Coordinates of C-alpha atoms in Angstrom, one line a residue:
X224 CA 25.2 12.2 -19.4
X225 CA 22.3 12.6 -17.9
X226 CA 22.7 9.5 -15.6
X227 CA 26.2 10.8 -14.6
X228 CA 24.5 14.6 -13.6
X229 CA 21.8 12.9 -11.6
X230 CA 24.4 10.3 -10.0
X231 CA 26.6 14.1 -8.9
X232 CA 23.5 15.3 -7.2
X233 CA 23.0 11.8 -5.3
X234 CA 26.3 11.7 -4.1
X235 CA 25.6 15.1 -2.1
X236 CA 24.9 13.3 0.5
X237 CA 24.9 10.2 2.7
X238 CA 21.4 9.1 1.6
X239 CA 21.7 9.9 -1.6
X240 CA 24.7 7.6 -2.2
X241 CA 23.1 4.9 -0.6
X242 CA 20.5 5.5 -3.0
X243 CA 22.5 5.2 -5.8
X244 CA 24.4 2.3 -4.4
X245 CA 21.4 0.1 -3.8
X246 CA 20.0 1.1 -7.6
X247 CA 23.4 0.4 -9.0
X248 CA 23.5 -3.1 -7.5
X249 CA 19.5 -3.4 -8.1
X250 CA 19.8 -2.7 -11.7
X251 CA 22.8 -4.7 -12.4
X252 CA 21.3 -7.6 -11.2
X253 CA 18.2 -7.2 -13.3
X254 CA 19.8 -6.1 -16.5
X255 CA 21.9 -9.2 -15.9
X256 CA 19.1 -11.6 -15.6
X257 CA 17.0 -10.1 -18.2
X258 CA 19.3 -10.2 -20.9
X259 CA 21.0 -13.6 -20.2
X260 CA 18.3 -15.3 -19.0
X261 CA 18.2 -17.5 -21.7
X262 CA 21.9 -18.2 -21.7
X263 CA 21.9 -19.2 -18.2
X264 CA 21.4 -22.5 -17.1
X265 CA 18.3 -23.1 -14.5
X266 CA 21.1 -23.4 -11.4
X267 CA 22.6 -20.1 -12.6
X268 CA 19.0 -18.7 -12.6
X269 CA 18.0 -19.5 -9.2
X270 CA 20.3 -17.3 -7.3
X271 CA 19.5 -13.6 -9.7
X272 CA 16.2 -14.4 -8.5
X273 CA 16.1 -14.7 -4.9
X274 CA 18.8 -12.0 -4.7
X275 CA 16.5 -9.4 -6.6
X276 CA 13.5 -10.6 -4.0
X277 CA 15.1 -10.8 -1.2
X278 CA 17.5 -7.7 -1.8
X279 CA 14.4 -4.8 -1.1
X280 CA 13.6 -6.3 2.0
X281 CA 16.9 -6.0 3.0
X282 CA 17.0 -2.5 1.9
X283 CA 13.9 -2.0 4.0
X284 CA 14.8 -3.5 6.8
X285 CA 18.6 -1.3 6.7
X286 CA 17.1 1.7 6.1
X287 CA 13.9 1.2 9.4
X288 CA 17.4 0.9 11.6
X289 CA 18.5 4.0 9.8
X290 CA 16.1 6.1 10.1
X291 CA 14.9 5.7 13.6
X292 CA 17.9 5.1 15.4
X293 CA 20.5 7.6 13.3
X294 CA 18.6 9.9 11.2
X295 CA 20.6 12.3 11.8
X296 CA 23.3 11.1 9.9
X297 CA 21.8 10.5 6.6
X298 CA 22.1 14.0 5.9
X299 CA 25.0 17.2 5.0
X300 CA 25.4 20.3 5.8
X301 CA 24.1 21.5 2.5
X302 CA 20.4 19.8 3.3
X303 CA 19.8 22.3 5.9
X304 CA 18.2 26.0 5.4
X305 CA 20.0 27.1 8.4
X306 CA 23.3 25.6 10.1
X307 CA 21.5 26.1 13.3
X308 CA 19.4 23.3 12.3
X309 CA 22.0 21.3 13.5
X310 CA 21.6 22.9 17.2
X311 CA 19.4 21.2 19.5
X312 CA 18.4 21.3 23.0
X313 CA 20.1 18.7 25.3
X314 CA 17.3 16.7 27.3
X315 CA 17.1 17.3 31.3
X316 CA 19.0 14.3 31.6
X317 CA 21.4 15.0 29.0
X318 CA 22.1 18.3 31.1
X319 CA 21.9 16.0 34.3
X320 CA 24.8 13.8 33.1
X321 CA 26.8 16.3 31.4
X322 CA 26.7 18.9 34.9
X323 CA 27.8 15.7 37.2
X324 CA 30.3 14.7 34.7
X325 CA 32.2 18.4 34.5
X326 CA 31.4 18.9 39.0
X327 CA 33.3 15.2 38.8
X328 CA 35.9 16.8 36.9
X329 CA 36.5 19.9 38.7
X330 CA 36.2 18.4 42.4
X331 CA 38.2 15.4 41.7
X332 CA 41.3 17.8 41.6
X333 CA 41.5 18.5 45.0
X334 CA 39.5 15.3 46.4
X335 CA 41.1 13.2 49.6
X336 CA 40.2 10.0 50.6
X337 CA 42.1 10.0 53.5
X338 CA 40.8 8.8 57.0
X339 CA 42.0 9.0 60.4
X340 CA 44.7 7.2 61.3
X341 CA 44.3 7.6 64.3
X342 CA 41.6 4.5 65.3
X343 CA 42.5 1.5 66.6
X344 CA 42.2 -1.4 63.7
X345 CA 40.3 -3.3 66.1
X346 CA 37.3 -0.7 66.6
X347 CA 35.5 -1.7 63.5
X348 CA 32.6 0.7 65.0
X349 CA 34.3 3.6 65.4
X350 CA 35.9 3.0 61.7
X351 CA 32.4 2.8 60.3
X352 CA 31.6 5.8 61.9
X353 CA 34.7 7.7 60.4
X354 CA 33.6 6.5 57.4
X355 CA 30.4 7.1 57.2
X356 CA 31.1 10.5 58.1
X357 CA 33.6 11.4 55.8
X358 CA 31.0 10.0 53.1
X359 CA 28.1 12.8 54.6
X360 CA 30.7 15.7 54.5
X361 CA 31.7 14.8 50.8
X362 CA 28.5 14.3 49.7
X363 CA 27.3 17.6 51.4
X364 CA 30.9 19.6 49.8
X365 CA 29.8 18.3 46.4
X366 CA 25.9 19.1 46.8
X367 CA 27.5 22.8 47.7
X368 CA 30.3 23.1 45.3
X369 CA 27.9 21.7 42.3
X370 CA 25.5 24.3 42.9
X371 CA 28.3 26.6 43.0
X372 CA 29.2 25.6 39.3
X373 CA 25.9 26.5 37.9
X374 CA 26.2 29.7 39.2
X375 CA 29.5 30.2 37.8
X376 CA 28.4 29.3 34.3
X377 CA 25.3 31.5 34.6
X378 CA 27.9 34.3 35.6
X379 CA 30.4 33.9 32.9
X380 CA 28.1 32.7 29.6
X381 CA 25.9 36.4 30.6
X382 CA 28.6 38.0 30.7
X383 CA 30.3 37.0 27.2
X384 CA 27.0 37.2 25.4
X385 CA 26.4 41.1 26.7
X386 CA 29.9 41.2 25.6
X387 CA 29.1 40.0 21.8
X388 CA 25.9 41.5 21.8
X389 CA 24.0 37.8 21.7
X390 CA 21.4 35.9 23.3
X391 CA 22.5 32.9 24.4
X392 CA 20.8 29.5 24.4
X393 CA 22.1 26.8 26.8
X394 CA 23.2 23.0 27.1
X395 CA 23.6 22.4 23.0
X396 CA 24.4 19.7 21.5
X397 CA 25.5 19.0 17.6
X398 CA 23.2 16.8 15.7
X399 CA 23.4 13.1 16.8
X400 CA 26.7 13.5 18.0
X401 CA 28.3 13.6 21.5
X402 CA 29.8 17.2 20.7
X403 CA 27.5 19.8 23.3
X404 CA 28.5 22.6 24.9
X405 CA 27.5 24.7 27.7
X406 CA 25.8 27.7 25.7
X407 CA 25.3 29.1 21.6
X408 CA 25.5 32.9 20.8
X409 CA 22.5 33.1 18.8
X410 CA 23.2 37.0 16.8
X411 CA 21.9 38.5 14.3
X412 CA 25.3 38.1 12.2
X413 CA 24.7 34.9 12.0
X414 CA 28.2 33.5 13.6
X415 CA 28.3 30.6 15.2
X416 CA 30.2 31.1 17.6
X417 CA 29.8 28.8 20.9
X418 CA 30.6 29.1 24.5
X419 CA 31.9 26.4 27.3
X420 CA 32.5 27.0 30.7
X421 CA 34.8 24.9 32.8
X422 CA 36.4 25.1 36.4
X423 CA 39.7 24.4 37.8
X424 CA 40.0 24.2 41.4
X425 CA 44.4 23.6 41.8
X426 CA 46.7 24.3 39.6
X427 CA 46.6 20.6 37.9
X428 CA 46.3 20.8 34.1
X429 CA 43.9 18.1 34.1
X430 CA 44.3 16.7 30.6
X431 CA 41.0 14.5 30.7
X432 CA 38.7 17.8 31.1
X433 CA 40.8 19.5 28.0
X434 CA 40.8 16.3 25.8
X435 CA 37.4 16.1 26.4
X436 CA 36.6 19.8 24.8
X437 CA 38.9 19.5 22.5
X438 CA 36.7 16.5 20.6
X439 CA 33.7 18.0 20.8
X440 CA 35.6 21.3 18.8
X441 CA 36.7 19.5 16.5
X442 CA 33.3 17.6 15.8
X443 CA 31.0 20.7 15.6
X444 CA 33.8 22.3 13.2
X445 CA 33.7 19.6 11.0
X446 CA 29.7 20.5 10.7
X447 CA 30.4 23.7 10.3
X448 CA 33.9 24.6 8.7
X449 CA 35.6 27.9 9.6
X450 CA 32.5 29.2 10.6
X451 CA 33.0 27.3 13.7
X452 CA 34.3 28.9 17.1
X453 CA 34.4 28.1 20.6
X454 CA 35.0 30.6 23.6
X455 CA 36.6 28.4 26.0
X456 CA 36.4 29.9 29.5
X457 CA 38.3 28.6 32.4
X458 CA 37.8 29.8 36.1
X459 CA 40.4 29.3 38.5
X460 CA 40.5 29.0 42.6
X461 CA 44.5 29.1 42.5
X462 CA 46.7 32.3 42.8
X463 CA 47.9 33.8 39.7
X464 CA 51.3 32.9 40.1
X465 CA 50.3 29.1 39.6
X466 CA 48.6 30.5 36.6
X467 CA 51.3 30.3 34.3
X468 CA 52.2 26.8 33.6
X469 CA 48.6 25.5 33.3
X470 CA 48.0 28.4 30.5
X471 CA 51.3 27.0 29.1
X472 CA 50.1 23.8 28.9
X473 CA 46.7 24.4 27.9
X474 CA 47.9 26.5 24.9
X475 CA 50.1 24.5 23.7
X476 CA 47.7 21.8 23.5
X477 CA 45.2 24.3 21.9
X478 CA 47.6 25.4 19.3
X479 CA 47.7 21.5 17.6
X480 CA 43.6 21.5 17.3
X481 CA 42.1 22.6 14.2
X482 CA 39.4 23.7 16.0
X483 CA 39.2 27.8 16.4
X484 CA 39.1 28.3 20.2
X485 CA 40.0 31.9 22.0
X486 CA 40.8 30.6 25.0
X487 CA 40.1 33.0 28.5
X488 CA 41.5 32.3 31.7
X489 CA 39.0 33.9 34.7
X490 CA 40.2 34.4 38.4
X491 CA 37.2 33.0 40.8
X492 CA 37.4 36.6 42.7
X493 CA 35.8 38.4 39.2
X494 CA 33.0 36.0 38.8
X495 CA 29.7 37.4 41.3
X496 CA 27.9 35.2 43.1
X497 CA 24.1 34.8 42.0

């Protein structure tokens, strides 16, 4: 019995059932050898041996890979004091990534590649020169709309954490996993409640950004169960007549997540400009 309420506590947890796995197996092969040693021929021998020598520096080298390189999954929920303890900072190039990533998203919308059609095919100079021009006035439209985007997510996270009475703490991420999000309402009540920002520029529904939110909701509520919720705020350039179908679609696909998400739809004229 008492092996059996000691095994209960070990399987807690991920490391505690590879404990118990690796003593299981461990102690099974030594029980083994010990009490049939003498009924096993010297061939049969061989083998129990260099399996219980070899076996723990296996385990040694297993668990070097697993704790440096994913630590942070050898533990539950219940191993924590807080559930924020599964909150950390992202790293400058975390945030880097994940802000060129989401102005990618949201400029790709309304994006042309077209070039005049106008030049002669033969004037490969005067094509380079299109070209290279187009490039600049991209490059300068997504410098200008990407700074753009920070200041809309400034704008909109404030304003929902005066709105909930909160504090909140940007770029988040979950653990060791790829679930982040643009901000955390850190309150006194405790909820954990968390906030992402995105932006659509036309009326597209633009699946790939939506998908993309909807894994990392479901991740992070897996960590944290119905305590879990995300305040999924969408800013749009179109008119409001547009409007309509996108939030159709949007909700639709919201209402098959498990995920709790209060989705807010924000016209671009109601968001200041820092």
């Amino acid at each position: 019995m008492d092996f059996l309420k000691g095994a209960k506590d070990f399987a807690r947890n991920p490391l505690g059932i590879i404990a118990l796995f690796i003593s299981l197996i461990y102690g099974f092969a030594s029980l083994l050898l010990d009490s049939a040693a003498e009924k096993l021929t010297e061939a049969e021998r061989w083998p129990l041996i260099i399996f219980i020598v070899i076996f723990p520096m296996m385990v040694l080298v297993a668990f070097y890979k697993l704790v440096t390189k994913h630590h942070g999954k050898l533990y539950a929920p219940g191993d924590f004091k807080d559930d924020k303890s599964f909150l950390r900072t992202l790293s400058p190039e975390e945030q880097e990534v994940r802000l060129e990533k989401e102005v990618k998203e949201s400029f790709g919308q309304t994006k042309t590649n077209h070039i005049d059609g106008s030049v002669e095919p033969g004037n490969q100079a005067a094509q380079e020169r299109n070209k290279q021009d187009e490039r600049e006035k991209r490059k300068e439209e997504h410098r200008r709309f990407r700074q753009e985007l920070e200041k809309i997510e400034t704008q909109v996270i404030d304003r929902i954490a005066e709105e909930h009475g909160a504090k909140a703490e940007r770029n988040v991420g979950i653990g060791s996993t790829d679930a982040n999000f643009d901000a955390f309402l850190s309150s006194d009540e405790g909820r954990l409640t968390f906030v992402e920002v995105k932006v659509l520029r036309s009326p597209a529904p633009a699946m790939m950004m939506l998908d993309r939110v909807l894994y990392g909701a479901v991740v992070a509520d897996k960590y944290f169960g119905s305590r879990f919720k995300l305040i999924l705020a969408v800013v749009y350039y179109f008119e409001d007549d547009d409007l309509e179908r996108v939030e159709r679609i949007w909700r639709r696909k919201l209402s098959n997540c498990p995920a709790n998400i209060e989705l807010r739809f924000i016209p671009r004229s109601e968001v200041e400009d820092a």
